[in-house]
Coordinates of C-alpha atoms in Angstrom, one line a residue:
M291 CA 16.8 29.4 -71.1
K292 CA 15.5 27.0 -73.7
K293 CA 12.1 25.4 -73.1
S294 CA 13.6 21.8 -73.1
V295 CA 16.1 22.8 -70.4
K296 CA 13.3 24.3 -68.3
L297 CA 11.3 21.1 -68.6
L298 CA 14.3 19.0 -67.5
L299 CA 14.8 21.3 -64.4
I300 CA 11.1 21.1 -63.4
S301 CA 11.2 17.3 -63.8
A302 CA 14.3 17.0 -61.6
I303 CA 12.8 19.2 -58.9
A304 CA 9.6 17.2 -58.9
A305 CA 11.5 13.9 -58.7
T306 CA 13.5 15.1 -55.8
A307 CA 10.4 16.3 -53.9
L308 CA 8.6 13.0 -54.6
S309 CA 11.6 11.0 -53.3
A310 CA 11.7 13.1 -50.1
C311 CA 8.0 12.5 -49.5
S312 CA 8.4 8.8 -50.0
K313 CA 11.1 8.7 -47.4
A314 CA 9.2 10.7 -44.8
P315 CA 7.8 8.5 -42.0
E316 CA 4.0 8.2 -42.0
K317 CA 2.2 9.0 -38.8
G318 CA 0.5 5.9 -37.3
A319 CA 1.0 3.7 -40.4
A320 CA 0.3 0.3 -38.9
G321 CA 2.8 -2.2 -40.0
S322 CA 5.3 0.3 -41.4
K323 CA 8.7 0.1 -39.9
D324 CA 9.3 3.8 -40.6
A325 CA 6.0 4.9 -39.0
N326 CA 5.8 7.7 -36.4
Y327 CA 3.4 7.2 -33.6
T328 CA 1.6 9.4 -31.1
I329 CA 0.1 7.8 -28.0
G330 CA -1.7 9.2 -25.0
V331 CA -0.6 7.8 -21.6
A332 CA -3.4 8.4 -19.1
Q333 CA -2.7 7.6 -15.4
F334 CA -5.5 7.7 -12.9
A335 CA -3.5 8.6 -9.8
E336 CA 0.0 9.6 -8.6
H337 CA 1.7 6.7 -6.7
G338 CA 4.6 4.4 -7.0
S339 CA 3.0 1.3 -8.5
L340 CA 1.3 3.2 -11.3
D341 CA 4.4 5.2 -12.0
N342 CA 6.3 1.9 -12.3
C343 CA 3.7 0.7 -14.8
R344 CA 4.2 3.8 -16.9
E345 CA 8.0 3.4 -16.8
G346 CA 7.7 -0.3 -17.8
F347 CA 5.2 0.5 -20.5
I348 CA 7.7 2.9 -22.2
Q349 CA 10.5 0.3 -21.8
G350 CA 8.4 -2.4 -23.3
L351 CA 7.7 -0.2 -26.4
K352 CA 11.4 0.6 -26.7
E353 CA 12.3 -3.1 -26.7
E354 CA 10.0 -3.5 -29.6
G355 CA 11.6 -0.6 -31.6
I356 CA 9.2 2.1 -30.7
E357 CA 11.1 4.8 -28.8
D358 CA 10.1 8.2 -27.4
G359 CA 11.8 11.0 -29.2
K360 CA 12.7 8.9 -32.2
N361 CA 9.5 7.4 -33.8
L362 CA 7.2 8.0 -30.9
T363 CA 5.6 11.0 -29.3
I364 CA 4.1 10.5 -25.9
M365 CA 1.4 12.7 -24.3
Y366 CA 1.1 12.1 -20.6
E367 CA -1.6 13.2 -18.2
N368 CA -2.5 12.3 -14.7
A369 CA -6.1 12.5 -13.4
Q370 CA -5.1 12.8 -9.7
A371 CA -7.7 10.2 -8.8
D372 CA -10.6 12.3 -10.2
G373 CA -13.1 10.6 -12.5
G374 CA -14.2 13.9 -14.2
T375 CA -10.6 14.7 -15.0
A376 CA -10.0 11.2 -16.4
S377 CA -12.8 11.8 -18.9
Q378 CA -11.3 15.2 -19.9
I379 CA -7.9 13.6 -20.5
V380 CA -9.4 11.0 -22.8
N381 CA -11.3 13.6 -24.8
N382 CA -8.1 15.6 -25.1
F383 CA -6.2 12.6 -26.5
I384 CA -9.0 11.9 -28.9
A385 CA -9.0 15.5 -30.1
K386 CA -5.2 15.3 -30.7
K387 CA -5.8 12.1 -32.8
S388 CA -3.7 9.7 -30.7
D389 CA -2.9 6.4 -32.5
L390 CA -3.4 4.6 -29.2
I391 CA -4.3 5.3 -25.5
C392 CA -2.5 3.6 -22.7
A393 CA -4.8 3.7 -19.6
I394 CA -3.2 3.0 -16.2
A395 CA -5.6 1.7 -13.5
T396 CA -9.2 0.6 -13.6
P397 CA -11.1 3.9 -13.5
M398 CA -8.8 5.3 -16.2
A399 CA -9.3 2.3 -18.4
Q400 CA -13.1 2.5 -18.1
A401 CA -13.0 6.2 -19.0
A402 CA -10.6 5.6 -21.9
Y403 CA -12.7 2.8 -23.4
S404 CA -15.9 4.7 -23.0
G405 CA -14.6 7.7 -25.0
A406 CA -12.1 6.1 -27.4
K407 CA -14.5 3.5 -28.8
K408 CA -16.5 6.2 -30.5
A409 CA -13.3 7.6 -32.1
D410 CA -12.1 4.1 -33.1
I411 CA -8.9 4.5 -31.1
P412 CA -7.5 1.3 -29.5
V413 CA -6.9 1.3 -25.7
I414 CA -4.3 -0.8 -23.9
Y415 CA -4.7 -0.8 -20.2
T416 CA -2.5 -1.9 -17.3
A417 CA -3.0 -2.3 -13.5
V418 CA -6.6 -3.3 -13.9
T419 CA -7.3 -5.9 -11.2
D420 CA -10.4 -7.5 -12.7
P421 CA -11.0 -6.6 -16.4
V422 CA -14.2 -8.8 -16.5
A423 CA -15.8 -7.0 -13.5
A424 CA -14.8 -3.7 -15.0
A425 CA -16.7 -4.6 -18.2
L426 CA -13.4 -4.4 -20.2
A427 CA -13.2 -8.1 -21.1
K428 CA -15.4 -11.2 -21.5
E429 CA -15.4 -14.2 -19.2
D430 CA -13.0 -16.1 -21.5
G431 CA -10.5 -13.2 -21.4
G432 CA -11.4 -12.0 -24.8
S433 CA -12.0 -8.3 -25.5
V434 CA -15.3 -6.4 -25.6
G435 CA -13.9 -4.2 -28.3
E436 CA -10.7 -2.5 -29.4
I437 CA -9.3 -2.8 -25.9
T438 CA -6.9 -5.2 -24.1
G439 CA -4.1 -5.1 -21.6
T440 CA -2.7 -6.5 -18.4
S441 CA -4.2 -7.3 -15.0
D442 CA -2.5 -6.8 -11.6
K443 CA -4.8 -9.3 -9.8
L444 CA -3.5 -9.7 -6.3
P445 CA -2.2 -13.0 -5.0
V446 CA -4.8 -13.1 -2.1
E447 CA -4.1 -16.6 -0.9
K448 CA -0.3 -16.0 -0.8
Q449 CA -0.8 -12.7 1.0
L450 CA -3.0 -14.2 3.7
E451 CA -0.5 -17.1 4.2
M452 CA 2.3 -14.5 4.6
I453 CA 0.4 -12.5 7.2
R454 CA -0.3 -15.6 9.2
K455 CA 3.4 -16.5 9.2
I456 CA 4.3 -13.0 10.4
L457 CA 1.4 -12.6 12.9
P458 CA 0.6 -16.1 14.2
H459 CA -1.9 -14.9 16.8
A460 CA -3.7 -12.2 14.7
K461 CA -7.5 -12.6 14.2
N462 CA -8.8 -9.5 12.4
I463 CA -7.5 -7.8 9.3
G464 CA -8.7 -4.3 8.4
I465 CA -9.0 -3.3 4.8
L466 CA -9.7 0.3 3.6
Y467 CA -11.2 0.6 0.1
S468 CA -13.0 3.0 -2.1
T469 CA -16.6 2.0 -3.0
S470 CA -16.3 3.7 -6.4
E471 CA -13.4 1.4 -7.6
V472 CA -14.7 -1.9 -8.9
N473 CA -11.2 -3.4 -8.7
S474 CA -11.3 -3.0 -4.9
E475 CA -14.9 -4.4 -4.5
T476 CA -13.9 -7.6 -6.3
T477 CA -10.7 -8.0 -4.3
I478 CA -12.5 -7.4 -1.0
A479 CA -14.9 -10.2 -1.9
E480 CA -12.0 -12.6 -2.6
Y481 CA -10.4 -11.7 0.7
K482 CA -13.6 -12.3 2.7
K483 CA -14.0 -15.7 1.0
A484 CA -10.4 -16.9 1.6
A485 CA -9.7 -15.3 5.0
P486 CA -11.4 -18.1 7.2
N487 CA -9.1 -20.7 5.7
Y488 CA -6.3 -18.9 7.5
G489 CA -8.1 -18.1 10.7
F490 CA -8.8 -14.5 9.8
E491 CA -11.8 -12.2 9.7
I492 CA -11.9 -9.3 7.3
V493 CA -13.1 -6.0 8.8
E494 CA -14.1 -3.6 6.0
G495 CA -13.4 0.2 6.0
P496 CA -15.3 1.5 3.0
I497 CA -14.8 5.1 1.9
S498 CA -16.3 7.3 -0.8
A499 CA -13.5 9.9 -1.0
S500 CA -10.0 10.6 0.2
A501 CA -11.5 13.0 2.9
D502 CA -13.0 9.9 4.6
I503 CA -9.7 8.2 5.1
P504 CA -8.5 9.7 8.4
L505 CA -11.8 8.8 10.3
A506 CA -12.2 5.5 8.6
T507 CA -8.6 4.6 9.5
D508 CA -9.1 5.5 13.2
N509 CA -12.3 3.4 13.3
L510 CA -10.5 0.4 11.8
L511 CA -7.5 0.6 14.1
G512 CA -9.7 0.1 17.1
K513 CA -11.0 -3.2 15.8
V514 CA -8.1 -5.0 14.1
D515 CA -4.7 -6.6 14.6
C516 CA -3.3 -5.3 11.3
L517 CA -4.2 -3.5 8.1
N518 CA -3.9 -4.9 4.7
N519 CA -3.6 -2.5 1.8
L520 CA -4.9 -3.2 -1.7
T521 CA -4.1 -1.4 -5.0
D522 CA -7.0 0.9 -4.4
N523 CA -5.9 4.2 -6.0
T524 CA -7.7 6.5 -3.6
V525 CA -6.4 4.7 -0.5
V526 CA -2.8 4.3 -1.8
S527 CA -2.7 8.0 -2.5
S528 CA -3.1 8.5 1.3
L529 CA -1.0 5.5 2.4
P530 CA 1.6 7.6 4.3
L531 CA -1.1 9.0 6.5
I532 CA -2.5 5.5 7.1
I533 CA 0.9 4.1 8.0
D534 CA 1.6 7.0 10.4
K535 CA -1.7 6.5 12.2
A536 CA -1.2 2.7 12.4
G537 CA 2.4 3.1 13.6
K538 CA 1.3 5.2 16.6
K539 CA -0.9 2.3 17.7
N540 CA 1.8 -0.3 17.0
I541 CA -0.3 -1.9 14.3
P542 CA 1.4 -3.3 11.2
V543 CA 0.2 -2.4 7.7
F544 CA 0.8 -4.9 4.9
G545 CA 1.2 -3.7 1.4
S546 CA 0.4 -5.2 -2.0
E547 CA 3.6 -4.3 -3.9
I548 CA 7.2 -3.1 -3.6
E549 CA 6.6 0.6 -3.5
Q550 CA 4.2 0.3 -0.5
V551 CA 6.8 -1.7 1.4
K552 CA 9.5 1.0 0.6
I553 CA 7.4 3.7 2.2
G554 CA 6.5 1.9 5.4
C555 CA 4.4 -1.2 5.0
I556 CA 5.9 -4.1 6.8
A557 CA 5.7 -6.7 4.0
A558 CA 3.9 -7.8 0.8
M559 CA 3.5 -10.7 -1.5
G560 CA 3.5 -8.4 -4.5
L561 CA 4.0 -8.0 -8.2
D562 CA 6.7 -6.2 -10.1
Y563 CA 4.8 -3.3 -11.7
V564 CA 7.7 -2.4 -14.0
D565 CA 7.5 -5.9 -15.5
L566 CA 3.7 -5.5 -15.7
G567 CA 4.2 -2.3 -17.7
K568 CA 6.8 -3.9 -20.0
Q569 CA 4.3 -6.7 -20.8
T570 CA 1.7 -4.0 -21.6
G571 CA 4.1 -2.1 -23.8
K572 CA 4.8 -5.1 -25.9
M573 CA 1.1 -5.7 -26.4
A574 CA 0.7 -2.0 -27.5
A575 CA 3.6 -2.4 -29.9
K576 CA 1.8 -5.3 -31.7
V577 CA -1.3 -3.1 -32.2
L578 CA 0.7 -0.1 -33.4
K579 CA 2.7 -2.2 -35.8
G580 CA -0.5 -3.7 -37.2
E581 CA 0.5 -7.2 -36.1
A582 CA -2.8 -7.6 -34.3
K583 CA -5.9 -5.6 -33.3
A584 CA -6.5 -5.0 -29.7
S585 CA -9.8 -6.9 -30.0
E586 CA -7.8 -10.0 -31.1
I587 CA -5.6 -10.1 -28.0
K588 CA -6.8 -11.6 -24.7
Y589 CA -5.8 -9.7 -21.5
E590 CA -2.8 -11.1 -19.7
V591 CA -2.0 -11.6 -16.0
I592 CA 1.4 -11.8 -14.2
K593 CA 1.0 -14.8 -11.9
D594 CA 4.3 -14.7 -10.1
A595 CA 4.4 -13.0 -6.7
A596 CA 7.5 -12.3 -4.6
F597 CA 8.1 -11.4 -1.0
Y598 CA 9.1 -7.9 -0.1
G599 CA 9.9 -6.9 3.4
N600 CA 11.0 -3.9 5.4
T601 CA 13.2 -4.9 8.3
K602 CA 13.2 -1.3 9.7
V603 CA 9.4 -1.3 10.0
A604 CA 9.5 -4.7 11.6
E605 CA 12.1 -3.5 14.1
N606 CA 10.0 -0.4 15.0
L607 CA 7.0 -2.6 15.6
G608 CA 8.9 -5.3 17.6
I609 CA 8.2 -7.9 15.0
T610 CA 10.6 -10.5 13.6
L611 CA 10.1 -11.4 10.0
P612 CA 10.4 -15.2 9.6
T613 CA 13.5 -16.5 7.9
E614 CA 11.5 -18.7 5.6
L615 CA 10.2 -15.5 4.1
T616 CA 13.3 -13.3 4.2
D617 CA 15.6 -16.1 2.8
S618 CA 13.5 -16.1 -0.4
A619 CA 12.7 -12.4 -0.5
A620 CA 12.9 -10.6 -3.9
E621 CA 14.1 -7.5 -1.9
L622 CA 14.4 -6.4 1.7
F623 CA 14.5 -2.8 2.8
K624 CA 16.4 -1.5 5.9
E625 CA 15.0 2.0 5.8
I626 CA 11.7 3.8 5.2
K627 CA 11.8 6.1 2.2

């Protein structure tokens, strides 16, 4: 083969290779429509509301053109309500060079930010009740670093108003909560402040671990007219046990979102956690695409709350749900799942 022909062949091969390289999607290239992304989704505990957040988060990304299996690789881990495991998950995502970490629930968000800020990896959180109290945001809603997300702040006043309508003669509301979850501490304080306006007194049931829940529940049930559940991850993980114990004493348990009502809480003025997750996914998409840094986006709150009721639970307890609530319900359940 002549030298000139060989040179032409080499040039053609090189040009083809260069063209192929230029068309290959670049991992994590912010602002590039052809980018491939890898994100770590870290969930603190296994229960319905957090699962819905995760589902909504993935949907929100998809609506923004970032889809699992196409231009997105998702690594998912669950800490099973263990703080040490949460930190290990974050370290694993950092080692695998995630482009972004989605942290679901307050303890997970705190662990994620603590680890990821050293690696310059943005964190987008969801289901964080009070980002300011959790040291994840400033008083004005701005970020403390490359972290932002969505809050699931509970509609405390609306919940108390609902309980009063369903239980017109009730006086004492019992609330179980974990002393290690700052989200629960701040919500308890809000309930104690607002409760007298509706003729209630809050009776606290603090716990330090899930093993404390059976005894703490028994103690509360002897002092209250009803229980009111928060979004406390440790408590929610044991909610079926709490509902069972309360049911045997004919004491209603109020939930804080739709999944708790499905499994046996009588009612809730709650948020749609799938929508919360979607909102979070759209925020994450902005960061991945390079449209904004996490530090430039204030955290967001879903303010709308809807009534969810379980007529089967009400029937079992001999309680009639007021029509003014059921007529405007987002959803009513006629069975216990």
